[in-house]
Amino acid sequence: GQQLNQSPQSMFIQEGEDVSMNCTSSSIFNTWLWYKQDPGEGPVLLIALYKAGELTSNGRLTAQFGITRKDSFLNISASIPSDVGIYFCAGANTGNQFYFGTGTSLTVIP
Amino acid sequence: EAGVVQSPRYKIIEKKQPVAFWCNPISGHNTLYWYLQNLGQGPELLIRYENEEAVDDSQLPKDRFSAERLKGVDSTLKIQPAELGDSAVYLCASSLDGNTDTQYFGPGTRLTVL
């Protein structure tokens, strides 16, 4: 199945720093989603984006739906230790088929 | 409200043995998904159900994998016989219906095939 490309693959940052990660696809999507997955758990939805150019925030998280509809960005401001985990993007098309990215592993150093 | 329930959480079997995973979605959710997640990768869809109907099973390896959702509630995913390459986490997710993008995931079943 198709997998979206995420970068960076992993990040090691100091507590309090801002984080940026992105996701790209060769296909156009109608919906972009960002999930966080903790070890031994399933992914949890953080933000959903429905319109090209849309910028949506959820607390310290901000995500944008790229205007080309082939990419999306997630920013985390003022990182804290509990932000540690793997972040996945996902794109959905008109057939409601979901394709997930390869993940970005985030480590926050206190 | 209970989330998506999966069992078992862990399973270790020898190759060529059969194995089954069970999923109970959130009450009232009509759409159920089974995903495969390999180490270091994102989830990949195996099959999607709308009520008891499998509406997308194009990625399900039908020679050894099967799934059912007989009453449109809980679901079982089976592998027979298992191969070494089947070692992965099998995630179940549910959503209110096929038109909503908010999927809720269960904790997954980690399968190890020896």
Tab-separated table of C-alpha atoms in Angstrom:
chain	number	residue	atom	x	y	z
A	1	GLY	CA	0.000	0.000	0.000
A	2	GLN	CA	0.950	3.627	-0.404
A	3	GLN	CA	2.900	5.296	2.375
A	4	LEU	CA	3.453	8.980	2.715
A	5	ASN	CA	6.956	10.349	3.255
A	6	GLN	CA	7.587	12.060	6.570
A	7	SER	CA	10.604	14.035	7.604
A	8	PRO	CA	12.575	14.091	9.642
A	9	GLN	CA	12.571	10.408	10.525
A	10	SER	CA	13.638	11.223	14.088
A	11	MET	CA	14.267	14.285	16.217
A	12	PHE	CA	16.089	14.858	19.471
A	13	ILE	CA	15.307	18.236	21.024
A	14	GLN	CA	15.643	20.067	24.310
A	15	GLU	CA	12.559	20.695	26.399
A	16	GLY	CA	11.078	24.056	25.517
A	17	GLU	CA	12.172	24.028	21.888
A	18	ASP	CA	9.752	24.189	18.989
A	19	VAL	CA	9.375	21.236	16.620
A	20	SER	CA	8.485	21.095	12.946
A	21	MET	CA	7.796	18.045	10.839
A	22	ASN	CA	6.251	17.533	7.438
A	23	CYS	CA	4.611	14.969	5.269
A	24	THR	CA	4.563	14.713	1.481
A	25	SER	CA	2.709	12.599	-1.004
A	26	SER	CA	2.677	12.049	-4.736
A	27	SER	CA	-1.124	11.964	-4.573
A	28	ILE	CA	-3.685	14.612	-3.786
A	29	PHE	CA	-5.713	14.157	-0.621
A	30	ASN	CA	-8.965	15.711	0.540
A	31	THR	CA	-8.173	15.306	4.223
A	32	TRP	CA	-4.935	15.394	6.185
A	33	LEU	CA	-4.681	13.985	9.685
A	34	TRP	CA	-1.976	13.974	12.326
A	35	TYR	CA	-1.707	11.224	14.951
A	36	LYS	CA	0.562	10.544	17.929
A	37	GLN	CA	1.432	7.007	18.949
A	38	ASP	CA	2.888	6.065	22.319
A	39	PRO	CA	4.709	2.746	22.804
A	40	GLY	CA	2.326	-0.170	23.050
A	41	GLU	CA	-0.683	1.914	22.116
A	42	GLY	CA	-2.643	2.725	19.014
A	43	PRO	CA	-2.390	6.105	17.282
A	44	VAL	CA	-4.437	8.964	18.753
A	45	LEU	CA	-5.813	11.702	16.511
A	46	LEU	CA	-4.340	15.151	17.188
A	47	ILE	CA	-5.549	17.369	14.348
A	48	ALA	CA	-7.705	16.969	11.237
A	49	LEU	CA	-7.493	19.274	8.197
A	50	TYR	CA	-10.162	19.454	5.517
A	51	LYS	CA	-9.298	22.311	3.182
A	52	ALA	CA	-6.235	23.297	1.169
A	53	GLY	CA	-4.388	26.086	2.947
A	54	GLU	CA	-6.192	25.459	6.222
A	55	LEU	CA	-4.247	26.175	9.398
A	56	THR	CA	-5.576	24.516	12.556
A	57	SER	CA	-4.357	24.587	16.143
A	58	ASN	CA	-4.877	22.256	19.079
A	59	GLY	CA	-3.157	23.690	22.123
A	60	ARG	CA	0.563	23.825	21.401
A	61	LEU	CA	0.091	21.959	18.127
A	62	THR	CA	-0.488	23.668	14.800
A	63	ALA	CA	-0.950	21.897	11.490
A	64	GLN	CA	-1.402	23.126	7.953
A	65	PHE	CA	-2.960	21.578	4.869
A	66	GLY	CA	-0.627	22.373	1.969
A	67	ILE	CA	-2.091	24.374	-0.909
A	68	THR	CA	-1.008	21.720	-3.403
A	69	ARG	CA	-2.990	19.158	-1.332
A	70	LYS	CA	0.078	16.932	-1.494
A	71	ASP	CA	1.664	17.937	1.778
A	72	SER	CA	1.040	18.910	5.375
A	73	PHE	CA	3.041	20.318	8.254
A	74	LEU	CA	2.867	19.882	12.021
A	75	ASN	CA	4.459	22.260	14.494
A	76	ILE	CA	4.751	21.765	18.249
A	77	SER	CA	5.642	24.809	20.295
A	78	ALA	CA	7.455	24.806	23.634
A	79	SER	CA	7.932	21.024	23.735
A	80	ILE	CA	7.520	19.139	27.001
A	81	PRO	CA	8.609	15.606	27.976
A	82	SER	CA	5.153	14.121	27.366
A	83	ASP	CA	5.406	15.108	23.696
A	84	VAL	CA	7.707	12.115	23.264
A	85	GLY	CA	6.319	9.587	20.818
A	86	ILE	CA	5.929	8.836	17.150
A	87	TYR	CA	3.923	11.251	15.039
A	88	PHE	CA	2.158	9.993	11.943
A	89	CYS	CA	0.478	11.917	9.194
A	90	ALA	CA	-2.342	10.358	7.227
A	91	GLY	CA	-4.086	11.361	4.041
A	92	ALA	CA	-7.581	10.409	3.012
A	93	ASN	CA	-9.129	10.587	-0.445
A	94	THR	CA	-12.682	10.659	-1.705
A	95	GLY	CA	-12.996	6.923	-1.271
A	96	ASN	CA	-12.290	7.371	2.433
A	97	GLN	CA	-9.124	5.352	2.055
A	98	PHE	CA	-6.477	6.275	4.600
A	99	TYR	CA	-2.753	6.226	3.900
A	100	PHE	CA	-0.282	6.728	6.721
A	101	GLY	CA	3.159	8.254	6.721
A	102	THR	CA	6.354	6.569	7.814
A	103	GLY	CA	6.394	8.420	11.128
A	104	THR	CA	8.598	10.929	12.937
A	105	SER	CA	10.036	9.791	16.237
A	106	LEU	CA	10.336	12.646	18.744
A	107	THR	CA	12.566	12.567	21.797
A	108	VAL	CA	12.447	15.480	24.235
A	109	ILE	CA	15.436	15.873	26.512
A	110	PRO	CA	14.536	17.456	29.861
B	1	GLU	CA	-17.158	5.256	27.365
B	2	ALA	CA	-14.954	2.272	26.510
B	3	GLY	CA	-12.589	2.624	23.603
B	4	VAL	CA	-11.734	0.055	20.970
B	5	VAL	CA	-10.904	-3.224	22.673
B	6	GLN	CA	-8.494	-5.740	21.210
B	7	SER	CA	-7.345	-9.116	22.415
B	8	PRO	CA	-4.962	-10.648	22.929
B	9	ARG	CA	-2.433	-7.862	23.427
B	10	TYR	CA	0.458	-10.168	22.659
B	11	LYS	CA	0.701	-13.471	20.831
B	12	ILE	CA	3.708	-15.677	20.154
B	13	ILE	CA	3.300	-18.625	17.809
B	14	GLU	CA	5.404	-20.874	15.659
B	15	LYS	CA	5.286	-20.545	11.897
B	16	LYS	CA	2.602	-22.499	10.093
B	17	GLN	CA	0.286	-22.232	13.117
B	18	PRO	CA	-3.055	-20.422	12.896
B	19	VAL	CA	-3.780	-17.290	14.911
B	20	ALA	CA	-6.812	-15.085	15.472
B	21	PHE	CA	-7.260	-11.545	16.738
B	22	TRP	CA	-10.442	-10.069	18.126
B	23	CYS	CA	-11.689	-6.499	18.077
B	24	ASN	CA	-14.689	-4.838	19.676
B	25	PRO	CA	-15.247	-1.328	18.311
B	26	ILE	CA	-16.688	1.644	20.134
B	27	SER	CA	-20.413	1.170	20.684
B	28	GLY	CA	-22.411	2.616	17.815
B	29	HIS	CA	-19.509	2.768	15.375
B	30	ASN	CA	-20.529	1.248	12.076
B	31	THR	CA	-17.133	1.311	10.370
B	32	LEU	CA	-14.343	-0.989	11.460
B	33	TYR	CA	-10.784	-1.158	10.141
B	34	TRP	CA	-7.971	-3.663	10.498
B	35	TYR	CA	-4.467	-2.325	9.982
B	36	LEU	CA	-1.037	-3.936	9.885
B	37	GLN	CA	1.841	-1.991	11.405
B	38	ASN	CA	5.372	-3.186	10.834
B	39	LEU	CA	8.167	-1.964	13.085
B	40	GLY	CA	9.154	1.573	12.234
B	41	GLN	CA	6.300	2.033	9.776
B	42	GLY	CA	2.879	3.566	9.736
B	43	PRO	CA	-0.301	1.488	9.762
B	44	GLU	CA	-1.386	-0.069	6.463
B	45	LEU	CA	-5.021	-0.884	5.844
B	46	LEU	CA	-5.911	-4.573	5.504
B	47	ILE	CA	-9.692	-4.405	5.423
B	48	ARG	CA	-12.543	-1.984	6.098
B	49	TYR	CA	-16.068	-2.934	7.116
B	50	GLU	CA	-19.235	-0.918	6.851
B	51	ASN	CA	-21.482	-2.773	9.290
B	52	GLU	CA	-21.063	-6.439	8.323
B	53	GLU	CA	-19.954	-5.751	4.749
B	54	ALA	CA	-16.290	-5.710	3.744
B	55	VAL	CA	-16.134	-2.639	1.474
B	56	ASP	CA	-12.366	-2.556	0.963
B	57	ASP	CA	-10.259	-5.702	1.271
B	58	SER	CA	-7.926	-5.012	-1.621
B	59	GLN	CA	-4.832	-5.110	0.608
B	60	LEU	CA	-5.783	-8.273	2.479
B	61	PRO	CA	-3.598	-11.272	1.470
B	62	LYS	CA	-6.494	-13.598	0.923
B	63	ASP	CA	-4.434	-16.739	0.559
B	64	ARG	CA	-3.753	-16.795	4.299
B	65	PHE	CA	-5.697	-13.917	5.864
B	66	SER	CA	-9.420	-13.831	6.519
B	67	ALA	CA	-11.714	-11.577	8.487
B	68	GLU	CA	-15.310	-11.513	9.537
B	69	ARG	CA	-17.760	-9.179	11.205
B	70	LEU	CA	-20.846	-11.345	11.239
B	71	LYS	CA	-23.240	-9.159	13.225
B	72	GLY	CA	-21.713	-5.836	12.311
B	73	VAL	CA	-20.234	-5.294	15.754
B	74	ASP	CA	-17.092	-7.146	16.800
B	75	SER	CA	-14.660	-8.595	14.316
B	76	THR	CA	-12.078	-11.342	14.029
B	77	LEU	CA	-8.957	-11.359	11.871
B	78	LYS	CA	-7.348	-14.731	11.202
B	79	ILE	CA	-4.064	-15.855	9.722
B	80	GLN	CA	-3.664	-19.450	8.641
B	81	PRO	CA	-0.922	-20.505	8.338
B	82	ALA	CA	1.257	-17.792	9.859
B	83	GLU	CA	4.627	-16.986	8.321
B	84	LEU	CA	7.691	-15.337	9.830
B	85	GLY	CA	6.981	-12.152	7.915
B	86	ASP	CA	3.603	-11.789	9.598
B	87	SER	CA	5.279	-10.631	12.804
B	88	ALA	CA	3.857	-7.134	13.359
B	89	VAL	CA	1.270	-5.183	15.316
B	90	TYR	CA	-2.313	-5.640	14.158
B	91	LEU	CA	-4.407	-2.569	14.893
B	92	CYS	CA	-8.150	-2.294	14.896
B	93	ALA	CA	-9.905	1.054	14.535
B	94	SER	CA	-13.486	2.203	14.334
B	95	SER	CA	-15.356	5.285	13.235
B	96	LEU	CA	-18.946	6.408	13.443
B	97	ASP	CA	-19.479	5.766	9.762
B	98	GLY	CA	-17.581	5.629	6.500
B	99	ASN	CA	-18.021	9.338	5.897
B	100	THR	CA	-16.134	10.497	8.957
B	101	ASP	CA	-12.381	10.658	9.130
B	102	THR	CA	-12.082	10.412	12.903
B	103	GLN	CA	-10.847	6.905	13.543
B	104	TYR	CA	-10.287	5.616	17.039
B	105	PHE	CA	-7.597	2.982	17.380
B	106	GLY	CA	-7.304	0.098	19.756
B	107	PRO	CA	-4.013	-0.748	21.489
B	108	GLY	CA	-3.185	-3.435	18.936
B	109	THR	CA	-2.088	-7.052	19.092
B	110	ARG	CA	1.632	-7.651	18.804
B	111	LEU	CA	2.229	-10.896	16.927
B	112	THR	CA	5.561	-12.686	16.981
B	113	VAL	CA	6.009	-15.661	14.658
B	114	LEU	CA	8.965	-17.905	15.498
